[in-house]
PDB file of C-alpha atoms in Angstrom:
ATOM      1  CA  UNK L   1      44.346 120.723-178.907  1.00  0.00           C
ATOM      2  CA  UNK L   2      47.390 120.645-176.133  1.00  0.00           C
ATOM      3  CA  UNK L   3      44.964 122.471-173.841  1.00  0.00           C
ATOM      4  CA  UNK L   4      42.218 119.516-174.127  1.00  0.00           C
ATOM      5  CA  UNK L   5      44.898 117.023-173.240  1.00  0.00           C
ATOM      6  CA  UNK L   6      46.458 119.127-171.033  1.00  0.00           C
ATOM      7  CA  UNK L   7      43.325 119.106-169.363  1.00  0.00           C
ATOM      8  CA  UNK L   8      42.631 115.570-169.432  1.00  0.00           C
ATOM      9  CA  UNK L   9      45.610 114.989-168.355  1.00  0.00           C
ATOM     10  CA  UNK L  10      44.735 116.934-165.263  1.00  0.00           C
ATOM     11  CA  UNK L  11      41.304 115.301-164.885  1.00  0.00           C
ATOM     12  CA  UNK L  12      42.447 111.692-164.953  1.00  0.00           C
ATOM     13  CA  UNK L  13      45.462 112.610-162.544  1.00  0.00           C
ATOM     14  CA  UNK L  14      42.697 113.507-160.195  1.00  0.00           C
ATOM     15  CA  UNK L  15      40.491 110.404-160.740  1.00  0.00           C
ATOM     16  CA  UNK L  16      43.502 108.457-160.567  1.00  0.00           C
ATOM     17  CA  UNK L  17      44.961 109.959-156.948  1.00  0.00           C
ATOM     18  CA  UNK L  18      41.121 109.282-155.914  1.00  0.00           C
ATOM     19  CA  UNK L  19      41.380 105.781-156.603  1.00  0.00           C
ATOM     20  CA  UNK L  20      39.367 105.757-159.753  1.00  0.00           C
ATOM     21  CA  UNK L  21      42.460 104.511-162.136  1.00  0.00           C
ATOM     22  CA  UNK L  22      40.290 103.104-164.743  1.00  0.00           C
ATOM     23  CA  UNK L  23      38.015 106.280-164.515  1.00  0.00           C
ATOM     24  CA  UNK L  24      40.813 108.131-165.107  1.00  0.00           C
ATOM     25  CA  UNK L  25      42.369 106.052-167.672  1.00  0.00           C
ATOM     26  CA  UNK L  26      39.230 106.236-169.741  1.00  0.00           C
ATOM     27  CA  UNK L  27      39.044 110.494-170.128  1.00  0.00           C
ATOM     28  CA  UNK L  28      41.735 109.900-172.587  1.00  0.00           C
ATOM     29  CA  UNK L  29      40.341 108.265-175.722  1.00  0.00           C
ATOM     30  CA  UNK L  30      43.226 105.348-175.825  1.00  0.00           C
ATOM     31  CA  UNK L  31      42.544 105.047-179.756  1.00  0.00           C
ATOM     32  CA  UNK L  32      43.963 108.413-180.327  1.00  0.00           C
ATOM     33  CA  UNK L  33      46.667 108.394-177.494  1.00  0.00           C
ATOM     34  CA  UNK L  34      47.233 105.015-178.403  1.00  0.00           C
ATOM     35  CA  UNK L  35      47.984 103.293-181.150  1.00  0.00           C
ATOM     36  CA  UNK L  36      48.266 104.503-184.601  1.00  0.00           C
ATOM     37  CA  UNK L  37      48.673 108.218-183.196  1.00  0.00           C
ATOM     38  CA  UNK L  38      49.833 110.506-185.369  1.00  0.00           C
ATOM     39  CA  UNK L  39      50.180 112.494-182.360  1.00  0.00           C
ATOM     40  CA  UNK L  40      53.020 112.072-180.724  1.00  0.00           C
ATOM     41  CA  UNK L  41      52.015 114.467-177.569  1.00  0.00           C
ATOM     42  CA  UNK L  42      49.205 112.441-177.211  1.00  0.00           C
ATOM     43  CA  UNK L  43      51.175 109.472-176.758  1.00  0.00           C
ATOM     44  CA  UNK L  44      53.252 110.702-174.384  1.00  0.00           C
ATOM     45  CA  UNK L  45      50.534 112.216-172.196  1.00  0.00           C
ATOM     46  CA  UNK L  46      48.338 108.808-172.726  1.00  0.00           C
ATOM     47  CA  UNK L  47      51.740 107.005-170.899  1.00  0.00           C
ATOM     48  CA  UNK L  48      51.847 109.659-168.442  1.00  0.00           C
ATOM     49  CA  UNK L  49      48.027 108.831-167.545  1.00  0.00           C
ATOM     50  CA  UNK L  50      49.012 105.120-167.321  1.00  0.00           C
ATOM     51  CA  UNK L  51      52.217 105.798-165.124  1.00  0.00           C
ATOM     52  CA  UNK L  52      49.744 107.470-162.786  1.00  0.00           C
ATOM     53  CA  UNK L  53      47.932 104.950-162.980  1.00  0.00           C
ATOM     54  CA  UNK L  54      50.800 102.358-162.584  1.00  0.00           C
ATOM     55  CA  UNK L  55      49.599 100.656-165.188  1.00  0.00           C
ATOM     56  CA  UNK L  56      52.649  98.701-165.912  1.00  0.00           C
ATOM     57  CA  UNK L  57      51.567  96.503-168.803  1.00  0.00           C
ATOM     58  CA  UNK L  58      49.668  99.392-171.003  1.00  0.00           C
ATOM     59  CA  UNK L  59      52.422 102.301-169.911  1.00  0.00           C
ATOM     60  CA  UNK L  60      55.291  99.058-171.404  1.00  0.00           C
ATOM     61  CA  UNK L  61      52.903  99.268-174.954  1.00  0.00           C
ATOM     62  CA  UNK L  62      53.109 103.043-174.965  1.00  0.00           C
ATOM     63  CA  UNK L  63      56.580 103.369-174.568  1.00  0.00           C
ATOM     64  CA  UNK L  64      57.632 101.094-177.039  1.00  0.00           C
ATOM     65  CA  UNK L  65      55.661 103.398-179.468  1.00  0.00           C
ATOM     66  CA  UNK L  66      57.129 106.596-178.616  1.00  0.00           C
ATOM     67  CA  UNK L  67      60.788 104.657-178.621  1.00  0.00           C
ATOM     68  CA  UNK L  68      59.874 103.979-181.788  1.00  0.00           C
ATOM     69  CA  UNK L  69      59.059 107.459-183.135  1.00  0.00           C
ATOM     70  CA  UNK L  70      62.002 109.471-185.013  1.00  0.00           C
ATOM     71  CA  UNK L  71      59.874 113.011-184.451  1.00  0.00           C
ATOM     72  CA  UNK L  72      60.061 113.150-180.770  1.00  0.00           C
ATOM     73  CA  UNK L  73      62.027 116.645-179.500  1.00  0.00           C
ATOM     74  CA  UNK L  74      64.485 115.863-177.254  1.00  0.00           C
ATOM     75  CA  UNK L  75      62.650 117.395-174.328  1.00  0.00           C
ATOM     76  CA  UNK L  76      60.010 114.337-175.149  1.00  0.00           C
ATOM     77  CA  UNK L  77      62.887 111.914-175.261  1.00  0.00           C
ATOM     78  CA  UNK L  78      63.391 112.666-171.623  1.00  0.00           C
ATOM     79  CA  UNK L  79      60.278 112.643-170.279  1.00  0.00           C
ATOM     80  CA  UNK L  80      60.206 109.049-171.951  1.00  0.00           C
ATOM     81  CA  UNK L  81      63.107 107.914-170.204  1.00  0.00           C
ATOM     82  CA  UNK L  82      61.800 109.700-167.627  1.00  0.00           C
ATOM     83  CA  UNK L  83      58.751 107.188-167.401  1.00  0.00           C
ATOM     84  CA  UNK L  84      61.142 103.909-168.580  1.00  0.00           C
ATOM     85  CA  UNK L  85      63.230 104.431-165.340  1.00  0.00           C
ATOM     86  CA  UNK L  86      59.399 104.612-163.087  1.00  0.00           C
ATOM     87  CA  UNK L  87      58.734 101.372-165.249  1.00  0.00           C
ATOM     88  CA  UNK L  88      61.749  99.921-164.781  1.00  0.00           C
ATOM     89  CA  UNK L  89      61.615 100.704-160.261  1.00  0.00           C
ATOM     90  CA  UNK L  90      57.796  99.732-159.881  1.00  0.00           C
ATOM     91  CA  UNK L  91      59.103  96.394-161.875  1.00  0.00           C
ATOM     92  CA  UNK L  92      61.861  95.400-159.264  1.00  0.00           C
ATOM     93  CA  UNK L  93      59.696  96.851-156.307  1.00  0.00           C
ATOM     94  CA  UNK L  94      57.097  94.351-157.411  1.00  0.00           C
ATOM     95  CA  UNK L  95      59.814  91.324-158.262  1.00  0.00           C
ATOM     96  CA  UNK L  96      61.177  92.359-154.410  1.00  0.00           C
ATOM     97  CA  UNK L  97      57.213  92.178-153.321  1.00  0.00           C
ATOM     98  CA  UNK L  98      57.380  88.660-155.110  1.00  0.00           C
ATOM     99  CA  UNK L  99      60.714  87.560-153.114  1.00  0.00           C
ATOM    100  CA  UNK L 100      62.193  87.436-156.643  1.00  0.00           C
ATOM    101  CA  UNK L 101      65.453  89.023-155.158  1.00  0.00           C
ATOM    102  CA  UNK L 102      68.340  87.658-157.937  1.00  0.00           C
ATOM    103  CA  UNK L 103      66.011  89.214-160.511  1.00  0.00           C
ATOM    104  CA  UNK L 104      65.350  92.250-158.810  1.00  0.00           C
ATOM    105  CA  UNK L 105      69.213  92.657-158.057  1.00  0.00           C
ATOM    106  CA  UNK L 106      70.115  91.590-161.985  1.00  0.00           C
ATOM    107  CA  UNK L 107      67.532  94.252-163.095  1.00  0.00           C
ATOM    108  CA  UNK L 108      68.695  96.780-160.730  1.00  0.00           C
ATOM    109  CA  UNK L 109      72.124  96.546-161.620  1.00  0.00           C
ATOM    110  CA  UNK L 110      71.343  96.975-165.430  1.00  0.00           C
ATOM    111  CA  UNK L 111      70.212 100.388-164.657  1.00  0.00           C
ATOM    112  CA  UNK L 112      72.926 101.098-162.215  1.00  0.00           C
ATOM    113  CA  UNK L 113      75.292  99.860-164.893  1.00  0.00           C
ATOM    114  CA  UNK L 114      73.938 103.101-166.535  1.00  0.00           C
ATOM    115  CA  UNK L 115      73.790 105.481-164.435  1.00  0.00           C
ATOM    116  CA  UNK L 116      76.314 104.254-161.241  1.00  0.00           C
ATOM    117  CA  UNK L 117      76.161 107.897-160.052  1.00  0.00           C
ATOM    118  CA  UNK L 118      72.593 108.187-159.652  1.00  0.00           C
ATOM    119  CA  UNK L 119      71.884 108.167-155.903  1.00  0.00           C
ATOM    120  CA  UNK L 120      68.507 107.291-155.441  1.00  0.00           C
ATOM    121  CA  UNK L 121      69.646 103.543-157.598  1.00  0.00           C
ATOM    122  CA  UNK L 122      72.049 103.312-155.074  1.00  0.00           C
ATOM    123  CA  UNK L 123      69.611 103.525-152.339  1.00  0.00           C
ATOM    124  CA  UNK L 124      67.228 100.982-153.856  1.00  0.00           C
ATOM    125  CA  UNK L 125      70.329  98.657-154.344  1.00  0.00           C
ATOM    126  CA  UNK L 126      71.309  98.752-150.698  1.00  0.00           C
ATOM    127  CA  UNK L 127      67.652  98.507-149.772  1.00  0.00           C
ATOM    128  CA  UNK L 128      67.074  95.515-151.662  1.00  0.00           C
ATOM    129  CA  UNK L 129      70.512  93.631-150.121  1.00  0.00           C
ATOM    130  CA  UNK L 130      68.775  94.463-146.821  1.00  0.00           C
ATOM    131  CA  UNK L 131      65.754  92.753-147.908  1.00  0.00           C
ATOM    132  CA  UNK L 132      67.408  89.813-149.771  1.00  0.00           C
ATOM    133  CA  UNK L 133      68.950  89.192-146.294  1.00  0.00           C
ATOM    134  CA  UNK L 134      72.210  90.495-147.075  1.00  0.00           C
ATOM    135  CA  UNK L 135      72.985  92.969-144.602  1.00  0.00           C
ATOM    136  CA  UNK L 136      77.113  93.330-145.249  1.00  0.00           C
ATOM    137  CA  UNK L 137      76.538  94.558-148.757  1.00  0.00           C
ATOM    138  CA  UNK L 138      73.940  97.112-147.632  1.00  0.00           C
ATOM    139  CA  UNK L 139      76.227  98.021-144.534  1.00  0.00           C
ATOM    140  CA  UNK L 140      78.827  98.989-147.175  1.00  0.00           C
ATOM    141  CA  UNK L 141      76.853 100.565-149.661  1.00  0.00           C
ATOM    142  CA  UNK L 142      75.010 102.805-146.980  1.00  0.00           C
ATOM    143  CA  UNK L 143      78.328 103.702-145.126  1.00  0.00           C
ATOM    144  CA  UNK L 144      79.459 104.721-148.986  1.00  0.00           C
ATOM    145  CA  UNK L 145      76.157 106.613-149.293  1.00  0.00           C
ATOM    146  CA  UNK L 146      76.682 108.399-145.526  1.00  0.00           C
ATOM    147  CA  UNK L 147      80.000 109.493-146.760  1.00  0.00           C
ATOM    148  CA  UNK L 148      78.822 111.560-149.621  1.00  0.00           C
ATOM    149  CA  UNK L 149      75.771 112.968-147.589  1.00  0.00           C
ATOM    150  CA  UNK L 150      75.846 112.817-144.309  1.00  0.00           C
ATOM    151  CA  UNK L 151      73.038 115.415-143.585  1.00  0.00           C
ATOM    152  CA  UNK L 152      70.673 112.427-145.590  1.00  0.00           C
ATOM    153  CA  UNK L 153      68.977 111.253-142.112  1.00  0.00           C
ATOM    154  CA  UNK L 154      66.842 108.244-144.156  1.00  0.00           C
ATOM    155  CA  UNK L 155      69.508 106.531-145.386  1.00  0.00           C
ATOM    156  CA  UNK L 156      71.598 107.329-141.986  1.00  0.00           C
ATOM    157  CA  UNK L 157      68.639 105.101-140.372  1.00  0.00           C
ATOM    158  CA  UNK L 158      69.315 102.785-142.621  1.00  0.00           C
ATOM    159  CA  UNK L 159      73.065 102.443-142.580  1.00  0.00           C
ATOM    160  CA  UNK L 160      72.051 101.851-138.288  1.00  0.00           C
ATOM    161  CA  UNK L 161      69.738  99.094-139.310  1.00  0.00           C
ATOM    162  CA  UNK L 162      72.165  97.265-141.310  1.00  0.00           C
ATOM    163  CA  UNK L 163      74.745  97.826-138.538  1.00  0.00           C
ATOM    164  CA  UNK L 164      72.691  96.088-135.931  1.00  0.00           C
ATOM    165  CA  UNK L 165      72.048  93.350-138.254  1.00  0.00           C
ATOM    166  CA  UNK L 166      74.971  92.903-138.942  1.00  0.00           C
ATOM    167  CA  UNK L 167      75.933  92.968-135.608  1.00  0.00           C
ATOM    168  CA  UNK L 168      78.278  96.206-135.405  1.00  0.00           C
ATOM    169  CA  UNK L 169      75.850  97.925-132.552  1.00  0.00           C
ATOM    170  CA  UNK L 170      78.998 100.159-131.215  1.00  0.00           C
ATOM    171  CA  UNK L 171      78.974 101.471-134.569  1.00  0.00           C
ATOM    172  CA  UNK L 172      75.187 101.886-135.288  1.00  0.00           C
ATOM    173  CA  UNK L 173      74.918 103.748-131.966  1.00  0.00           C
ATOM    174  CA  UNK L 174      77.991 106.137-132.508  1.00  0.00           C
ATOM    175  CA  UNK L 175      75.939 106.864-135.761  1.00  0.00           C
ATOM    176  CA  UNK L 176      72.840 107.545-134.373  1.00  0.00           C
ATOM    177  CA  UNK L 177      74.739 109.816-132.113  1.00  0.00           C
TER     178      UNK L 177
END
């Protein structure tokens, strides 16, 4: 049985990267994966169809079931958080989309709040600043993020472009250097 969904996992993954989401969606029977699953592998591979998918709304349902299922191994547990945390980005990439930027911020720094080592939150946060129109708090948390990497050449390029917007071009051009 882990084979079949293993492979329909597969299948729908490849619908889903050809732009045939609800093609791909549909190879696993949501009834089983869904609700009411005894099968708690099932579940988790049904939300990892929908994250695919970036099905935002259905992946939310799913992972409120598997939260609330005692049985899950702890390598499961991950992989749930795993898909919360890809939830929780798409959610404040799509408030940022909206202009929502207080929300986006609030909701961002409820997972940094949580994990305030993780670097790639970091990134977002000074990201969004940049495009909330705040480029002093994203000069600041890029030069922070420079410090600890400096061989990280994206966010480097970033750090310049909130130095010239911020009006520090000596600076963004010694860092370019």
């Amino acid at each position: 049985a882990t084979h079949n969904i293993d492979r329909a996992r597969e299948l729908a993954y490849a619908w889903i990267d050809l732009g045939e989401a609800e093609h791909g969606i549909s190879l696993l029977d949501a009834s089983r994966a869904g609700e009411g699953a005894g099968d708690s592998v099932a579940l988790l591979t049904w939300a990892q169809v929908l994250n695919r998918a970036e099905d935002s709304a259905r992946l939310g349902a799913a992972l409120n079931q598997l939260r609330a299922r005692p049985s899950l191994s702890e390598q499961d547990r991950l992989e749930a958080a795993r898909l919360q945390r890809a939830l929780d980005l798409r959610t404040i990439r799509s408030l940022e989309r909206g202009r929502r930027f207080a929300e986006a911020a609030r909701r961002l720094d409820e997972l940094l709040a949580r994990e305030p080592q993780d670097r790639a939150l970091r990134v977002a946060r000074a990201d969004l600043d940049i495009a909330a129109g705040h480029p002093r708090p994203a000069r600041d948390r890029y030069a922070a993020l420079v410090h600890e990497q400096p061989e990280d050449l994206d966010t480097r390029l970033s750090y310049v472009r909130a130095l010239t917007d911020t009006g520090d071009i000596a600076l963004a051009h010694l860092q370019l250097q």
